[in-house]
GROMACS .gro file of C-alpha atoms in nm:
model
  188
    1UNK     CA    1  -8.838  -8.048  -3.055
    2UNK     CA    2  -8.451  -7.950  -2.984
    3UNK     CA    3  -8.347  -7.973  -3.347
    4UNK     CA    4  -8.657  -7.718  -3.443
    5UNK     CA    5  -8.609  -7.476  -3.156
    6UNK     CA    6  -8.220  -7.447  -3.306
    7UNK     CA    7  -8.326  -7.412  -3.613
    8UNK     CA    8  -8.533  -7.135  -3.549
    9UNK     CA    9  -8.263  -7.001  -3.383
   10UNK     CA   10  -8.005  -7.051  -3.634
   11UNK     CA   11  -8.246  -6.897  -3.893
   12UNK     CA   12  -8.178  -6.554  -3.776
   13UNK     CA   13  -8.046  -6.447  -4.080
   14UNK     CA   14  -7.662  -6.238  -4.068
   15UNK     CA   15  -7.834  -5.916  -4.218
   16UNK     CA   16  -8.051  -5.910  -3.914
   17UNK     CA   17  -7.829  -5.964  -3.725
   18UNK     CA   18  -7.625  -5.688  -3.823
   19UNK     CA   19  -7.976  -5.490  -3.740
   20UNK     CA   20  -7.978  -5.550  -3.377
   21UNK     CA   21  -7.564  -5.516  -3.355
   22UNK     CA   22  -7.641  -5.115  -3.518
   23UNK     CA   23  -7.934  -5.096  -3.270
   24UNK     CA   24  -7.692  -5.180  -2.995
   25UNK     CA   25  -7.405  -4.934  -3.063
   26UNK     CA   26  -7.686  -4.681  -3.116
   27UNK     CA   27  -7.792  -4.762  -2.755
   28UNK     CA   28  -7.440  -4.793  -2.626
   29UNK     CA   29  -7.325  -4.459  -2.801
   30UNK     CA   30  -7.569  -4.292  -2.557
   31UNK     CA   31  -7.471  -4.191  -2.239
   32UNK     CA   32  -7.673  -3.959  -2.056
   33UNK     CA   33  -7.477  -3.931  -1.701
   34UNK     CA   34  -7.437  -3.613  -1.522
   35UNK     CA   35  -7.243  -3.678  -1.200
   36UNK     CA   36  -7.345  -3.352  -1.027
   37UNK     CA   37  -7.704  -3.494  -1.037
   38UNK     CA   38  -7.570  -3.797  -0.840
   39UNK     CA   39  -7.831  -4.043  -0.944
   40UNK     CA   40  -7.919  -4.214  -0.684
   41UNK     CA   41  -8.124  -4.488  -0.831
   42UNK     CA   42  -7.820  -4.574  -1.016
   43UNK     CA   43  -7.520  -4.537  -0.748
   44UNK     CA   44  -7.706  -4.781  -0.522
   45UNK     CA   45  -7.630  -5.033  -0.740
   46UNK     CA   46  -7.387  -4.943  -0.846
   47UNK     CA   47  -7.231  -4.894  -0.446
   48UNK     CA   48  -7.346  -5.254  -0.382
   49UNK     CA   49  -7.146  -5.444  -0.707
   50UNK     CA   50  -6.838  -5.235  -0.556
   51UNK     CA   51  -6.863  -5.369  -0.173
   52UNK     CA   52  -6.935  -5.698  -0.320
   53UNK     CA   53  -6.651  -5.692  -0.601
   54UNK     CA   54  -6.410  -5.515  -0.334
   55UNK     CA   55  -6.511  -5.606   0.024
   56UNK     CA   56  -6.731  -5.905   0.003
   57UNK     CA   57  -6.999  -5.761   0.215
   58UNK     CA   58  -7.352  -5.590   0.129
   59UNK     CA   59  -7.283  -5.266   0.338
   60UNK     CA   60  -7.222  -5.012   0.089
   61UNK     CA   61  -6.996  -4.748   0.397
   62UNK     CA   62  -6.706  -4.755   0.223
   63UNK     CA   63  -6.864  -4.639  -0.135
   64UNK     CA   64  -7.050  -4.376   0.036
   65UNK     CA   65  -6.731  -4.253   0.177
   66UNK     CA   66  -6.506  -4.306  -0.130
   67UNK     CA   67  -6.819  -4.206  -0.394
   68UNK     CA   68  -7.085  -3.958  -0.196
   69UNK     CA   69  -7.380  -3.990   0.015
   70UNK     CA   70  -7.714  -4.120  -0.121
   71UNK     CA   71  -8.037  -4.097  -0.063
   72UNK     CA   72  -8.156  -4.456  -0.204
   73UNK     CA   73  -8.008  -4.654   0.085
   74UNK     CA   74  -8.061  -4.832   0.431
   75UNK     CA   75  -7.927  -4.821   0.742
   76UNK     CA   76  -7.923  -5.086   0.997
   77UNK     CA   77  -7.674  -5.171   1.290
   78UNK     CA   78  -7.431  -4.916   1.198
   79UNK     CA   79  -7.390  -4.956   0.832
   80UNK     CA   80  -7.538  -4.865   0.531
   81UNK     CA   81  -7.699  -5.061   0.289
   82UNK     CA   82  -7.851  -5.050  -0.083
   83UNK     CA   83  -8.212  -5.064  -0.077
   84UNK     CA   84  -8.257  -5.165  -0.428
   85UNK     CA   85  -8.352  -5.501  -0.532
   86UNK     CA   86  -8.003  -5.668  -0.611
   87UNK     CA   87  -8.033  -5.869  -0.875
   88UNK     CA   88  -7.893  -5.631  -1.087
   89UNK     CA   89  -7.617  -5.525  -0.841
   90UNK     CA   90  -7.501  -5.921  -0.803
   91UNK     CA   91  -7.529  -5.926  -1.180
   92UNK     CA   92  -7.273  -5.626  -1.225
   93UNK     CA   93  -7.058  -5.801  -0.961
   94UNK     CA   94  -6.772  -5.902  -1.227
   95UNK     CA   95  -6.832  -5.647  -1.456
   96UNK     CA   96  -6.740  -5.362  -1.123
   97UNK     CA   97  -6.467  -5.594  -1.028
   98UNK     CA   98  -6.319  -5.611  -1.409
   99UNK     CA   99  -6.318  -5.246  -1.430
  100UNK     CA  100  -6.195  -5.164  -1.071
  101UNK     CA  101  -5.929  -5.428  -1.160
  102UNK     CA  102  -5.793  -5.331  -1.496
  103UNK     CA  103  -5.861  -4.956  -1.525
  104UNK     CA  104  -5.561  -4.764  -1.507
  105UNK     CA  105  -5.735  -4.472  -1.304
  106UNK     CA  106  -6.120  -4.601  -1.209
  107UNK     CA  107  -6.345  -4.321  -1.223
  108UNK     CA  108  -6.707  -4.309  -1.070
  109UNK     CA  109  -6.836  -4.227  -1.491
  110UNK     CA  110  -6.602  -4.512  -1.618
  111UNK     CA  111  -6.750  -4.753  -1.399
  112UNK     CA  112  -7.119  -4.613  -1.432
  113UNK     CA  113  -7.063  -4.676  -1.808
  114UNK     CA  114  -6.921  -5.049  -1.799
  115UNK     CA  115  -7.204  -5.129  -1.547
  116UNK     CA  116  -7.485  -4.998  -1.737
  117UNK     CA  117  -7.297  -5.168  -2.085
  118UNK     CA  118  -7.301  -5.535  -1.880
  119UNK     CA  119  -7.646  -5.463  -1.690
  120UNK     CA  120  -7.815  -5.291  -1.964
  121UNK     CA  121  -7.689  -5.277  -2.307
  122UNK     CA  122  -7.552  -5.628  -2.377
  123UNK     CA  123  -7.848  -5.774  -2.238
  124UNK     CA  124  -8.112  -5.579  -2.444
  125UNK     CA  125  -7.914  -5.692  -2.724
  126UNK     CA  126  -7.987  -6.070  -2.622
  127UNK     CA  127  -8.332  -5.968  -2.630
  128UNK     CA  128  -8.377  -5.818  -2.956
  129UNK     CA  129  -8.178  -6.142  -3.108
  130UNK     CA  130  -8.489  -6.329  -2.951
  131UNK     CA  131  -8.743  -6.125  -3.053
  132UNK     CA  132  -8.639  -6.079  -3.394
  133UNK     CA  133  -8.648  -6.491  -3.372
  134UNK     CA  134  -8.984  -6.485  -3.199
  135UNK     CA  135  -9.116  -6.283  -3.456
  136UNK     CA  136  -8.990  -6.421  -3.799
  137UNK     CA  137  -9.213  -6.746  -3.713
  138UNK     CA  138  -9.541  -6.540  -3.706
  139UNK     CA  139  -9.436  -6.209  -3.946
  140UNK     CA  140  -9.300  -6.349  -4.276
  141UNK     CA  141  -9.224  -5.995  -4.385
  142UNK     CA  142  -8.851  -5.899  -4.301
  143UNK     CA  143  -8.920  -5.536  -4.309
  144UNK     CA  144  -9.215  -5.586  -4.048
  145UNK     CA  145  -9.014  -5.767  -3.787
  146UNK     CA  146  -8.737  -5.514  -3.822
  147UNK     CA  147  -8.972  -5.187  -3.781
  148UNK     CA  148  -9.099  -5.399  -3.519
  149UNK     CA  149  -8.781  -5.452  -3.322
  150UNK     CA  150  -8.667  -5.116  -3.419
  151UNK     CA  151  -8.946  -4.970  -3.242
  152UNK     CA  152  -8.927  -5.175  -2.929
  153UNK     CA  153  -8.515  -5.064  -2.934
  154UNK     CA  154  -8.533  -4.716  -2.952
  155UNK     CA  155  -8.938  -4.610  -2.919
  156UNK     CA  156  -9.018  -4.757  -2.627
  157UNK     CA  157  -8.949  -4.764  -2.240
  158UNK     CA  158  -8.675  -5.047  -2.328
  159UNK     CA  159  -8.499  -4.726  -2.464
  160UNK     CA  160  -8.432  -4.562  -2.133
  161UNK     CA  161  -8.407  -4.874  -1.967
  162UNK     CA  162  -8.176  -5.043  -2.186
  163UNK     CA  163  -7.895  -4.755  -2.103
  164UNK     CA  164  -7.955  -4.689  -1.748
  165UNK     CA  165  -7.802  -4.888  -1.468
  166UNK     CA  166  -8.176  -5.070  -1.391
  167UNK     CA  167  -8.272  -5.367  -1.323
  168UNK     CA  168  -8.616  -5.309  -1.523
  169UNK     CA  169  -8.440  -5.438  -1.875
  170UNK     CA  170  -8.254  -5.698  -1.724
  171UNK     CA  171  -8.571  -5.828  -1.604
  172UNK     CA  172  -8.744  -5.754  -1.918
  173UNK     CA  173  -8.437  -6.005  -2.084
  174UNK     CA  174  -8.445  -6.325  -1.858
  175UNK     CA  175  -8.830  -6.283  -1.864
  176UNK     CA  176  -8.864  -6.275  -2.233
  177UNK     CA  177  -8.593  -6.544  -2.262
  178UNK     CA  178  -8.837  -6.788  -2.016
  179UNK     CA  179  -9.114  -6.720  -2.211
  180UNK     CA  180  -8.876  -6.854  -2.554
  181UNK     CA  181  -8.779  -7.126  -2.394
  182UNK     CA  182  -9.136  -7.234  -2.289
  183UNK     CA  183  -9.274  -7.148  -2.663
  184UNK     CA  184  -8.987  -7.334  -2.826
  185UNK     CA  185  -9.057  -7.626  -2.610
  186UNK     CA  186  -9.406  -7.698  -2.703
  187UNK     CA  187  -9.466  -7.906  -2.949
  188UNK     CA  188  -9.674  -7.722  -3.325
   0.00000   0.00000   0.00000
């Protein structure tokens, strides 16, 4: 079953490939962030992956202090804390400490923009690679799957998701990714 799950794989052809690499960059181009809205949703997160990547602790004080209060947080014992689930903060962990690391001058957009590239982007990517190889073993029409994936890219909630600094795409990935892994591994 190995050898047929990588071919199936490998059969994703260059051309569509090139597909879902446009379909990236046209998510990636996109960058809807207004800092004097302060999204808190987002800056949770994105506090968390910097006291992790920084400080090596959960409490997001020093962000808060550095970056502006929020309203998506916890306190508890004298400290703050994110109150997002944090998978996708411990998943931005190297991506934060990367950019806090190399950028010349950090800034709170910079950052929001490699986080939600690493968190968001790349991984929607992934997911449209698998789809389009999901799909080309049930849709023998080329033009079909690509309308298809084109749809799910940029028509659908994976649109807004797949540029934001969520955890809802992420999600969407590794799930989607499970459920190719169990298909592939099931015998015709």
């Amino acid at each position: 079953w190995m050898s047929e799950t990588m071919t199936t794989a490998q059969s994703v052809s260059l051309r569509d490939r090139g597909v879902v690499v446009l379909l990236f960059l046209a998510l990636a181009a996109f960058f809807p962030y207004f800092e004097s809205i302060h999204s808190a949703n987002e800056l949770s997160r994105l506090y968390l992956a910097n006291a992790i990547a920084t400080e090596h602790t959960v409490a997001i004080d020093t962000s808060i202090n550095r970056l502006g209060n929020i309203h998506d947080k916890a306190f508890r014992d004298g400290h703050h804390y994110s109150d997002k689930a944090p998978g996708a903060s411990f998943y931005a962990v190297p991506a934060a400490w990367a950019y806090l690391t190399l950028a010349e001058t950090p800034t709170l957009a910079g950052e929001m923009r490699v986080l939600r590239l690493w968190v968001s982007v790349i991984p929607t990517a992934f997911l449209l690679l698998g789809l389009l190889q999901f799909l080309q073993q049930y849709i023998p029409d080329r033009g079909i799957r690509l309308w298809l994936v084109t749809g799910y890219a940029l028509g659908s909630l994976a649109t807004t998701y797949g540029m934001l600094l969520f955890g809802h795409q992420l999600s969407a990935t590794l799930v989607f990714g499970a459920f190719l892994i169990a298909h592939n591994a099931q015998p015709d």
